[in-house]
Every structure is written in C-alpha cells, then in structure tokens.
Amino acid sequence: MTTLDDLPLRDDLRGKSPYGAPQLDVAVRLNTNENSYPVPDAVVEAIGKAVQAELRDLNRYPDRDAVALRTDLAGYLGHGLTAAHVWAANGSNEVQQQLLQAFAGPGRTALGFGPAYSMHPLLAAGTGTRWIGARRGPDFGLTAADAVAQIEEHQPDLVFLCSPNNPTGTALDPSVLDAVLAATAGMVVVDEAYAEFARPGTPSALGLLAGHPRLVVTRTMSKAFGFAGGRLGYLAAHPAVVDAVQLVRLPYHLSALTQAAARAALAERDALLATVDAIKEQRDRIVGSLRARGTEVADSDANFVLFATAADQSAVWQAFLDRGVLIRDVGVPGWLRVTAGDPAETSAFLTAAEEILP
Ligand SMILES: *Cc1c(COP(=O)(O)O)cnc(C)c1O
C-alpha cells in the first residue's frame, strides 16, 4: 500500500496535517463560525436568477479581473475605496495565499501572534514561507510594546494580525496596528473576517489604508453574509498591492458563477446582514450566561466565544459532542470555542454547559 511517506513529497510538507475542523452530522453544529441562518427565500431567488443568466455563456472564460464584483465590494466597504483598491478570490484564505505568494514564499518569513487563525501558518507552509510563531500575552491580549519587540527580533516579510481575533474573539487596539506598521518594513495583513460582528465603536483597519501602502485588510462573505458555501473573500489595499497579487493568481480563478452569485448576494446585503444583530445577541447571551455561572470567558467582538474549561479541553469537547453539540477545540489548553448560532442552538449549548462545566 502506497502512503504519503512513499511519495516524493516536499520535505517541508512531511509530517504535516491538513486543515481539518470535523464536519460531523450532529444536531447542533457550532464549530466553524458559520452563520446558522439559511439564505432567505428572496435572496435564493435573486442568486438563482443571476446564476441562470450566466449559464449560456459558460463556454467563455469569466472576467479575469472580476471588475464588476470588485466595484460592488468597494461600494460595500466605503472609505472612498474603488475597484482598484479591492481584489477578490475564492475565500479570504485564497486571498491570503496570494499575498504570501507575492510577498513571502521561499527564503522569506511570515509572523503571526498566537493563538490566532490556524490557517495562517498552514498557508505559509503551503507557499514555502518560514512561519514565525509570535505570542500574545497570557490574557490573550497584545500590547504595542510586545508586538513591536517580537517584530524587531524577527524582521518578518509579512505580519498577520487578526481583528477580531480568531479564536479569542477580541478586536485589536488600533494603537497596536499603528505601532506594528511603524515597526516593520514588510507587509501587514489584518484579517477582519469578523468585522461585521464587532461591538459598536470598534474601528476597522480600513480607515488607515490611505496613508499605508503596505497595509492589507482581508474580509470575507463567509461569516456575517452567511455565504460560506459561495466561497468569496476579498482584500482592500493600495492599488499597487492589487497589481502584486495579479502576478500570482491563477487566470480566471473566480468562476462566472461565483462572481454572479456574490454580486447578487451583495445586492441583497440588507436581507443577509439582518442576522448579524440576532447573532450578536446570542453571543452576548453566551458570554453573560457563562460569566454568571463563574466560567472564565474572553471578550468577544465576533460570532463566537472562547471559554475556559477548567479540565482537559479535549475531554470537555467530547462531553459536548456526546450531548449533540459540536464545538471547537482550537488547541489552546484549557479553552474551547463555541459559535453563536440561533437561540435554540445557544440554549442547547448552555444546557450542555450547565451539565458539563464545573
Ligand atoms: C472563517 C475565517 C476566515 C474565512 O475564510 P474564507 O476562506 O473567506 O471562508 C478568514 N479568517 C479567519 C480568521 C476566519 O476565522
């Protein structure tokens, strides 16, 4: 039997595991921060029409530069951004992979502050970029001084920040981003996958783009828009950054169907984003309920909550699964992450928590 070990695999990929949040068929799935609400009927109809209109022309390649979609995305972001500042791909994961291909890669380094999004080091590995695992503070916070000291030590070619941070949920203090931009000569990528869920008054890094050509903000339609299955992520940056990623993107990477579906979804954004407030309410309910019973919880600006388990988190994760509630072990000892779903899912989680947590 041939296994991976028998193949002439790249040495730097040997022994690595693929990204693998379990996709289990259980009643309550709160493990990958999806939006629990299905796409509303009116939006299903609009997307269906838009996709239908493309079908006869599928003999032709799609618009390679997705200009109409990028124009719509820029309009959604505001901040005076235009299509020239925006780039789109099949999920923000692909956008970040393209950024690593363009600005990092073999002989170069990327740095991130863990615990953070587990895909950042995996994307670095896939692009032959050496990963530098910098750390957040013991309370999962990150101060400007701490961030700058670690960047000065390693001088990375690309820095990942994640705000609100996955898995801790907390948004970045803007002074940290200012300090990081001043401390590095490399690219600074702020992953804002959860920006739409931030508490009022939380600033986006979009506001800093004008003066900072090495700053890139990545966003996604996978979370707040409830469009994870549609695969659409994007970035906003100086137009020169868009020129750079076009050097490495596959031609026609974004299918005509994806472009049409994403444009239709964006046009219906009021209906899609209507779930955001309901989800934030459930997030705050989880935080409040867990704290009221004495469970330690990290502040959350996202659609998920990181909470302390007291005991070995993998056993606690299994105990939730045994009660039909799938949550996420993000590999942070003594902590687990739960997605804020609909009210019934939240109730199922909190009922299980009452039985399981001390
Ligand atoms: C979910 C998530 C994404 C989304 O990735 P897509 O490829 O756009 O689905 C990006 N960054 C973080 C931190 C996430 O948690």
Tab-separated table of C-alpha atoms and ligand atoms in Angstrom:
chain	number	residue	atom	x	y	z
A	1	MET	CA	0.000	0.000	0.000
A	2	THR	CA	1.414	3.345	-1.015
A	3	THR	CA	1.234	6.035	1.660
A	4	LEU	CA	2.219	9.673	1.694
A	5	ASP	CA	5.610	8.643	3.053
A	6	ASP	CA	6.360	6.703	-0.144
A	7	LEU	CA	5.781	9.683	-2.433
A	8	PRO	CA	8.441	12.263	-3.348
A	9	LEU	CA	6.623	14.897	-1.262
A	10	ARG	CA	8.340	18.211	-0.491
A	11	ASP	CA	10.448	17.771	2.661
A	12	ASP	CA	8.825	20.784	4.317
A	13	LEU	CA	5.358	19.205	3.988
A	14	ARG	CA	6.313	15.837	5.534
A	15	GLY	CA	4.523	15.109	8.804
A	16	LYS	CA	2.046	17.988	8.385
A	17	SER	CA	-1.740	17.555	8.770
A	18	PRO	CA	-4.336	19.229	6.526
A	19	TYR	CA	-6.722	21.816	7.990
A	20	GLY	CA	-9.493	19.679	9.390
A	21	ALA	CA	-12.329	21.001	11.512
A	22	PRO	CA	-14.549	17.904	11.837
A	23	GLN	CA	-17.674	18.076	9.623
A	24	LEU	CA	-19.894	15.777	11.730
A	25	ASP	CA	-23.605	15.183	11.254
A	26	VAL	CA	-24.909	16.282	14.661
A	27	ALA	CA	-27.939	18.357	15.636
A	28	VAL	CA	-26.106	21.467	16.844
A	29	ARG	CA	-23.045	22.483	14.810
A	30	LEU	CA	-21.260	25.396	16.447
A	31	ASN	CA	-17.669	24.643	15.450
A	32	THR	CA	-16.706	26.629	12.335
A	33	ASN	CA	-18.255	30.059	12.968
A	34	GLU	CA	-20.703	29.731	10.104
A	35	ASN	CA	-23.861	31.833	10.095
A	36	SER	CA	-26.581	29.459	11.365
A	37	TYR	CA	-29.355	31.159	9.416
A	38	PRO	CA	-30.117	29.726	5.958
A	39	VAL	CA	-30.174	32.073	2.970
A	40	PRO	CA	-33.606	33.834	2.899
A	41	ASP	CA	-36.010	32.861	0.089
A	42	ALA	CA	-35.836	36.264	-1.648
A	43	VAL	CA	-32.032	36.039	-1.780
A	44	VAL	CA	-32.150	32.436	-3.011
A	45	GLU	CA	-34.344	33.647	-5.855
A	46	ALA	CA	-32.075	36.593	-6.704
A	47	ILE	CA	-28.941	34.434	-6.716
A	48	GLY	CA	-30.724	31.803	-8.792
A	49	LYS	CA	-31.662	34.372	-11.441
A	50	ALA	CA	-28.144	35.812	-11.535
A	51	VAL	CA	-26.534	32.396	-11.920
A	52	GLN	CA	-29.113	31.342	-14.551
A	53	ALA	CA	-28.233	34.401	-16.623
A	54	GLU	CA	-24.603	33.239	-16.835
A	55	LEU	CA	-25.254	29.687	-17.942
A	56	ARG	CA	-25.393	30.177	-21.710
A	57	ASP	CA	-22.064	31.975	-21.678
A	58	LEU	CA	-20.203	29.281	-19.738
A	59	ASN	CA	-18.417	28.410	-22.985
A	60	ARG	CA	-16.417	31.598	-22.384
A	61	TYR	CA	-13.924	32.334	-19.616
A	62	PRO	CA	-15.181	34.692	-16.909
A	63	ASP	CA	-13.976	38.277	-16.428
A	64	ARG	CA	-10.424	37.527	-15.258
A	65	ASP	CA	-10.289	40.678	-13.171
A	66	ALA	CA	-13.841	40.477	-11.745
A	67	VAL	CA	-14.186	44.230	-12.155
A	68	ALA	CA	-17.957	44.455	-11.607
A	69	LEU	CA	-17.751	42.391	-8.421
A	70	ARG	CA	-14.772	44.402	-7.125
A	71	THR	CA	-16.695	47.620	-7.812
A	72	ASP	CA	-19.642	46.292	-5.771
A	73	LEU	CA	-17.338	45.189	-2.925
A	74	ALA	CA	-15.665	48.608	-2.834
A	75	GLY	CA	-19.105	50.209	-2.620
A	76	TYR	CA	-19.959	47.973	0.322
A	77	LEU	CA	-16.721	48.832	2.171
A	78	GLY	CA	-16.989	52.605	1.691
A	79	HIS	CA	-13.969	54.612	2.975
A	80	GLY	CA	-13.599	56.094	-0.532
A	81	LEU	CA	-12.366	52.757	-1.903
A	82	THR	CA	-12.734	51.839	-5.597
A	83	ALA	CA	-12.370	48.646	-7.647
A	84	ALA	CA	-8.650	49.453	-7.989
A	85	HIS	CA	-8.227	49.034	-4.198
A	86	VAL	CA	-10.106	45.727	-3.998
A	87	TRP	CA	-9.247	42.187	-5.029
A	88	ALA	CA	-11.447	39.087	-4.710
A	89	ALA	CA	-10.869	35.321	-4.685
A	90	ASN	CA	-12.427	32.027	-3.606
A	91	GLY	CA	-12.498	32.854	0.102
A	92	SER	CA	-10.179	35.099	2.060
A	93	ASN	CA	-7.967	32.028	2.504
A	94	GLU	CA	-7.136	32.213	-1.212
A	95	VAL	CA	-6.566	35.977	-0.938
A	96	GLN	CA	-4.101	35.377	1.906
A	97	GLN	CA	-2.387	32.600	-0.032
A	98	GLN	CA	-1.920	35.008	-2.944
A	99	LEU	CA	-0.486	37.634	-0.569
A	100	LEU	CA	2.036	35.087	0.738
A	101	GLN	CA	2.911	34.038	-2.825
A	102	ALA	CA	3.517	37.647	-3.795
A	103	PHE	CA	5.236	38.991	-0.673
A	104	ALA	CA	6.668	35.953	1.170
A	105	GLY	CA	7.463	32.427	-0.136
A	106	PRO	CA	10.794	30.556	-0.171
A	107	GLY	CA	13.576	32.360	1.693
A	108	ARG	CA	11.104	34.731	3.344
A	109	THR	CA	9.157	34.756	6.608
A	110	ALA	CA	5.671	35.467	7.897
A	111	LEU	CA	4.823	36.150	11.534
A	112	GLY	CA	1.580	35.870	13.483
A	113	PHE	CA	0.612	36.245	17.136
A	114	GLY	CA	-0.844	33.004	18.513
A	115	PRO	CA	-3.326	31.867	19.447
A	116	ALA	CA	-4.746	33.146	16.150
A	117	TYR	CA	-6.232	31.730	12.956
A	118	SER	CA	-4.779	28.262	12.335
A	119	MET	CA	-4.856	28.732	8.548
A	120	HIS	CA	-2.188	31.474	8.589
A	121	PRO	CA	0.697	29.066	9.391
A	122	LEU	CA	-0.772	26.424	7.043
A	123	LEU	CA	-0.909	28.908	4.165
A	124	ALA	CA	2.661	29.873	4.975
A	125	ALA	CA	3.712	26.209	4.826
A	126	GLY	CA	1.938	25.676	1.508
A	127	THR	CA	3.726	28.643	-0.059
A	128	GLY	CA	7.157	27.655	1.288
A	129	THR	CA	7.196	30.612	3.678
A	130	ARG	CA	9.004	30.147	7.013
A	131	TRP	CA	6.478	30.709	9.801
A	132	ILE	CA	7.397	32.633	12.955
A	133	GLY	CA	5.022	31.867	15.819
A	134	ALA	CA	4.993	35.062	17.892
A	135	ARG	CA	2.834	35.113	21.034
A	136	ARG	CA	0.020	37.105	22.558
A	137	GLY	CA	0.060	37.875	26.291
A	138	PRO	CA	-1.178	35.425	28.953
A	139	ASP	CA	-4.678	37.000	28.871
A	140	PHE	CA	-4.643	36.665	25.020
A	141	GLY	CA	-4.100	40.431	24.750
A	142	LEU	CA	-1.441	42.035	22.552
A	143	THR	CA	0.232	45.273	23.546
A	144	ALA	CA	2.038	47.569	21.125
A	145	ALA	CA	5.338	47.117	23.006
A	146	ASP	CA	5.077	43.315	22.947
A	147	ALA	CA	4.161	43.234	19.241
A	148	VAL	CA	6.967	45.616	18.274
A	149	ALA	CA	9.591	43.716	20.297
A	150	GLN	CA	8.725	40.431	18.554
A	151	ILE	CA	8.676	42.064	15.107
A	152	GLU	CA	12.032	43.787	15.682
A	153	GLU	CA	13.535	40.486	16.783
A	154	HIS	CA	12.412	38.575	13.666
A	155	GLN	CA	12.058	41.260	10.943
A	156	PRO	CA	9.374	39.291	9.060
A	157	ASP	CA	8.468	39.958	5.431
A	158	LEU	CA	4.759	39.722	6.260
A	159	VAL	CA	2.865	40.155	9.538
A	160	PHE	CA	-0.599	38.686	10.128
A	161	LEU	CA	-2.896	40.404	12.588
A	162	CYS	CA	-6.425	39.150	13.143
A	163	SER	CA	-9.112	41.536	14.397
A	164	PRO	CA	-11.465	40.478	15.890
A	165	ASN	CA	-9.039	37.671	16.630
A	166	ASN	CA	-9.975	34.052	16.000
A	167	PRO	CA	-10.130	32.105	18.374
A	168	THR	CA	-10.056	34.620	21.221
A	169	GLY	CA	-12.750	36.938	19.775
A	170	THR	CA	-11.223	40.215	20.844
A	171	ALA	CA	-10.627	43.133	18.473
A	172	LEU	CA	-7.188	44.702	18.197
A	173	ASP	CA	-6.468	48.002	19.878
A	174	PRO	CA	-5.799	50.462	16.988
A	175	SER	CA	-2.609	51.658	18.686
A	176	VAL	CA	-1.142	48.163	18.189
A	177	LEU	CA	-1.709	48.347	14.443
A	178	ASP	CA	-0.120	51.817	14.311
A	179	ALA	CA	2.927	50.510	16.176
A	180	VAL	CA	3.217	47.396	14.007
A	181	LEU	CA	3.043	49.468	10.803
A	182	ALA	CA	5.825	51.706	12.106
A	183	ALA	CA	7.978	48.776	13.269
A	184	THR	CA	8.092	46.680	10.095
A	185	ALA	CA	9.315	47.193	6.547
A	186	GLY	CA	7.189	44.209	5.484
A	187	MET	CA	3.544	43.814	4.577
A	188	VAL	CA	0.908	43.950	7.342
A	189	VAL	CA	-2.208	41.859	6.703
A	190	VAL	CA	-5.156	42.481	9.024
A	191	ASP	CA	-7.645	39.602	8.802
A	192	GLU	CA	-11.057	41.159	9.517
A	193	ALA	CA	-13.204	38.086	8.782
A	194	TYR	CA	-15.491	39.004	11.707
A	195	ALA	CA	-15.540	42.810	11.354
A	196	GLU	CA	-19.334	42.992	10.931
A	197	PHE	CA	-19.824	41.464	14.396
A	198	ALA	CA	-17.610	43.935	16.282
A	199	ARG	CA	-19.100	45.859	19.190
A	200	PRO	CA	-20.016	49.499	18.427
A	201	GLY	CA	-17.016	51.814	18.353
A	202	THR	CA	-14.546	49.131	17.223
A	203	PRO	CA	-12.546	50.739	14.389
A	204	SER	CA	-11.662	48.865	11.194
A	205	ALA	CA	-8.153	48.979	9.743
A	206	LEU	CA	-9.828	50.179	6.515
A	207	GLY	CA	-9.593	53.699	7.938
A	208	LEU	CA	-5.768	53.501	7.891
A	209	LEU	CA	-5.364	52.339	4.288
A	210	ALA	CA	-4.955	55.824	2.817
A	211	GLY	CA	-1.574	56.517	4.420
A	212	HIS	CA	-0.178	52.958	4.440
A	213	PRO	CA	0.641	51.227	1.110
A	214	ARG	CA	1.971	48.117	2.918
A	215	LEU	CA	-1.292	47.577	4.836
A	216	VAL	CA	-3.794	44.995	3.562
A	217	VAL	CA	-7.229	44.325	5.063
A	218	THR	CA	-8.847	40.973	4.228
A	219	ARG	CA	-12.580	40.369	4.532
A	220	THR	CA	-14.940	37.521	3.693
A	221	MET	CA	-18.565	36.833	2.838
A	222	SER	CA	-18.305	33.512	4.742
A	223	LYS	CA	-19.406	34.734	8.166
A	224	ALA	CA	-21.715	37.773	8.520
A	225	PHE	CA	-23.127	37.341	4.974
A	226	GLY	CA	-23.892	33.667	5.577
A	227	PHE	CA	-22.186	32.847	2.253
A	228	ALA	CA	-19.524	30.333	3.368
A	229	GLY	CA	-20.572	27.854	0.681
A	230	GLY	CA	-20.339	30.551	-2.019
A	231	ARG	CA	-16.583	30.991	-1.379
A	232	LEU	CA	-15.945	34.692	-1.704
A	233	GLY	CA	-13.213	36.571	0.124
A	234	TYR	CA	-11.588	39.886	-0.747
A	235	LEU	CA	-8.990	42.431	0.250
A	236	ALA	CA	-8.708	46.185	0.340
A	237	ALA	CA	-5.303	47.838	-0.051
A	238	HIS	CA	-3.303	50.290	-2.137
A	239	PRO	CA	-3.839	49.601	-5.883
A	240	ALA	CA	-0.176	48.531	-6.134
A	241	VAL	CA	-0.973	45.586	-3.826
A	242	VAL	CA	-3.725	44.548	-6.243
A	243	ASP	CA	-1.152	44.692	-9.055
A	244	ALA	CA	1.101	42.410	-6.978
A	245	VAL	CA	-1.479	39.672	-6.351
A	246	GLN	CA	-2.347	39.646	-10.040
A	247	LEU	CA	1.189	38.373	-10.681
A	248	VAL	CA	0.456	35.147	-8.784
A	249	ARG	CA	-3.282	34.500	-9.146
A	250	LEU	CA	-4.378	31.744	-11.485
A	251	PRO	CA	-6.014	33.195	-14.588
A	252	TYR	CA	-9.823	33.012	-14.338
A	253	HIS	CA	-9.605	31.853	-10.696
A	254	LEU	CA	-13.066	33.248	-9.884
A	255	SER	CA	-15.741	31.439	-11.894
A	256	ALA	CA	-18.514	33.331	-13.688
A	257	LEU	CA	-20.989	31.559	-11.375
A	258	THR	CA	-19.154	32.695	-8.236
A	259	GLN	CA	-18.921	36.271	-9.485
A	260	ALA	CA	-22.623	36.381	-10.392
A	261	ALA	CA	-23.748	34.733	-7.136
A	262	ALA	CA	-21.597	37.023	-4.994
A	263	ARG	CA	-22.847	40.147	-6.787
A	264	ALA	CA	-26.445	39.061	-6.293
A	265	ALA	CA	-25.784	38.325	-2.610
A	266	LEU	CA	-24.125	41.722	-2.165
A	267	ALA	CA	-27.098	43.452	-3.768
A	268	GLU	CA	-29.298	41.711	-1.163
A	269	ARG	CA	-26.966	42.604	1.692
A	270	ASP	CA	-29.661	44.179	3.857
A	271	ALA	CA	-31.511	40.853	3.970
A	272	LEU	CA	-28.323	38.837	4.552
A	273	LEU	CA	-26.792	41.094	7.198
A	274	ALA	CA	-30.122	41.264	9.054
A	275	THR	CA	-28.986	38.177	11.007
A	276	VAL	CA	-25.909	39.921	12.421
A	277	ASP	CA	-27.754	41.622	15.291
A	278	ALA	CA	-29.542	38.398	16.238
A	279	ILE	CA	-26.212	36.545	16.283
A	280	LYS	CA	-24.547	39.263	18.375
A	281	GLU	CA	-27.429	38.935	20.833
A	282	GLN	CA	-26.756	35.197	21.182
A	283	ARG	CA	-23.013	35.867	21.514
A	284	ASP	CA	-23.663	38.285	24.363
A	285	ARG	CA	-26.080	35.772	25.878
A	286	ILE	CA	-23.360	33.087	25.875
A	287	VAL	CA	-20.811	35.472	27.412
A	288	GLY	CA	-23.287	36.669	30.053
A	289	SER	CA	-24.610	33.209	30.950
A	290	LEU	CA	-21.161	31.626	31.248
A	291	ARG	CA	-19.806	34.510	33.307
A	292	ALA	CA	-22.870	34.433	35.571
A	293	ARG	CA	-22.053	30.821	36.470
A	294	GLY	CA	-18.400	31.653	37.106
A	295	THR	CA	-16.874	30.410	33.841
A	296	GLU	CA	-13.980	32.485	32.540
A	297	VAL	CA	-14.723	33.947	29.071
A	298	ALA	CA	-12.683	36.120	26.697
A	299	ASP	CA	-14.336	39.365	25.500
A	300	SER	CA	-15.833	38.807	22.045
A	301	ASP	CA	-16.311	41.137	19.073
A	302	ALA	CA	-17.022	38.142	16.834
A	303	ASN	CA	-19.718	35.487	16.336
A	304	PHE	CA	-18.015	33.042	18.702
A	305	VAL	CA	-16.886	32.831	22.302
A	306	LEU	CA	-13.726	31.329	23.833
A	307	PHE	CA	-14.351	29.947	27.308
A	308	ALA	CA	-12.265	28.197	29.967
A	309	THR	CA	-12.947	24.505	30.614
A	310	ALA	CA	-11.027	24.034	33.879
A	311	ALA	CA	-10.333	20.412	32.855
A	312	ASP	CA	-8.576	18.918	29.807
A	313	GLN	CA	-10.349	20.647	26.923
A	314	SER	CA	-10.414	17.594	24.637
A	315	ALA	CA	-12.416	15.590	27.203
A	316	VAL	CA	-14.797	18.537	27.657
A	317	TRP	CA	-15.140	18.859	23.855
A	318	GLN	CA	-16.129	15.165	23.718
A	319	ALA	CA	-18.665	15.656	26.530
A	320	PHE	CA	-20.375	18.394	24.498
A	321	LEU	CA	-20.355	16.167	21.397
A	322	ASP	CA	-21.893	13.307	23.417
A	323	ARG	CA	-24.796	15.700	24.090
A	324	GLY	CA	-25.156	16.506	20.360
A	325	VAL	CA	-23.331	19.846	20.497
A	326	LEU	CA	-20.307	20.163	18.203
A	327	ILE	CA	-17.956	22.966	19.289
A	328	ARG	CA	-14.263	23.586	18.552
A	329	ASP	CA	-11.065	22.520	20.225
A	330	VAL	CA	-8.653	25.124	18.830
A	331	GLY	CA	-5.661	23.571	20.587
A	332	VAL	CA	-5.466	26.174	23.358
A	333	PRO	CA	-5.003	24.134	26.558
A	334	GLY	CA	-7.936	24.622	28.944
A	335	TRP	CA	-10.116	26.584	26.486
A	336	LEU	CA	-12.796	25.782	23.895
A	337	ARG	CA	-14.570	27.912	21.286
A	338	VAL	CA	-18.299	27.948	20.544
A	339	THR	CA	-20.018	29.696	17.638
A	340	ALA	CA	-23.031	31.887	18.422
A	341	GLY	CA	-25.888	30.326	16.452
A	342	ASP	CA	-29.645	30.804	16.635
A	343	PRO	CA	-31.482	30.987	20.007
A	344	ALA	CA	-32.290	27.247	20.073
A	345	GLU	CA	-28.667	26.301	19.358
A	346	THR	CA	-27.481	28.662	22.077
A	347	SER	CA	-29.925	27.094	24.522
A	348	ALA	CA	-28.691	23.599	23.610
A	349	PHE	CA	-25.106	24.722	24.199
A	350	LEU	CA	-25.885	26.428	27.514
A	351	THR	CA	-27.885	23.432	28.778
A	352	ALA	CA	-24.962	21.144	27.976
A	353	ALA	CA	-22.536	23.620	29.562
A	354	GLU	CA	-24.566	23.553	32.770
A	355	GLU	CA	-24.141	19.774	32.936
A	356	ILE	CA	-20.501	19.655	31.870
A	357	LEU	CA	-18.641	22.677	33.214
A	358	PRO	CA	-17.743	22.848	36.929
B	1	LIG	C1	-13.509	31.954	8.910
B	1	LIG	C2	-12.283	32.777	8.767
B	1	LIG	C3	-11.877	33.219	7.519
B	1	LIG	C4	-12.714	32.909	6.317
B	1	LIG	O1	-12.068	32.244	5.333
B	1	LIG	P1	-12.802	32.133	3.925
B	1	LIG	O2	-11.746	31.485	3.092
B	1	LIG	O3	-13.111	33.526	3.493
B	1	LIG	O4	-14.020	31.290	4.109
B	1	LIG	C5	-10.770	34.033	7.419
B	1	LIG	N1	-10.084	34.390	8.510
B	1	LIG	C6	-10.453	33.991	9.726
B	1	LIG	C7	-9.702	34.464	10.910
B	1	LIG	C8	-11.550	33.158	9.887
B	1	LIG	O5	-11.886	32.742	11.109
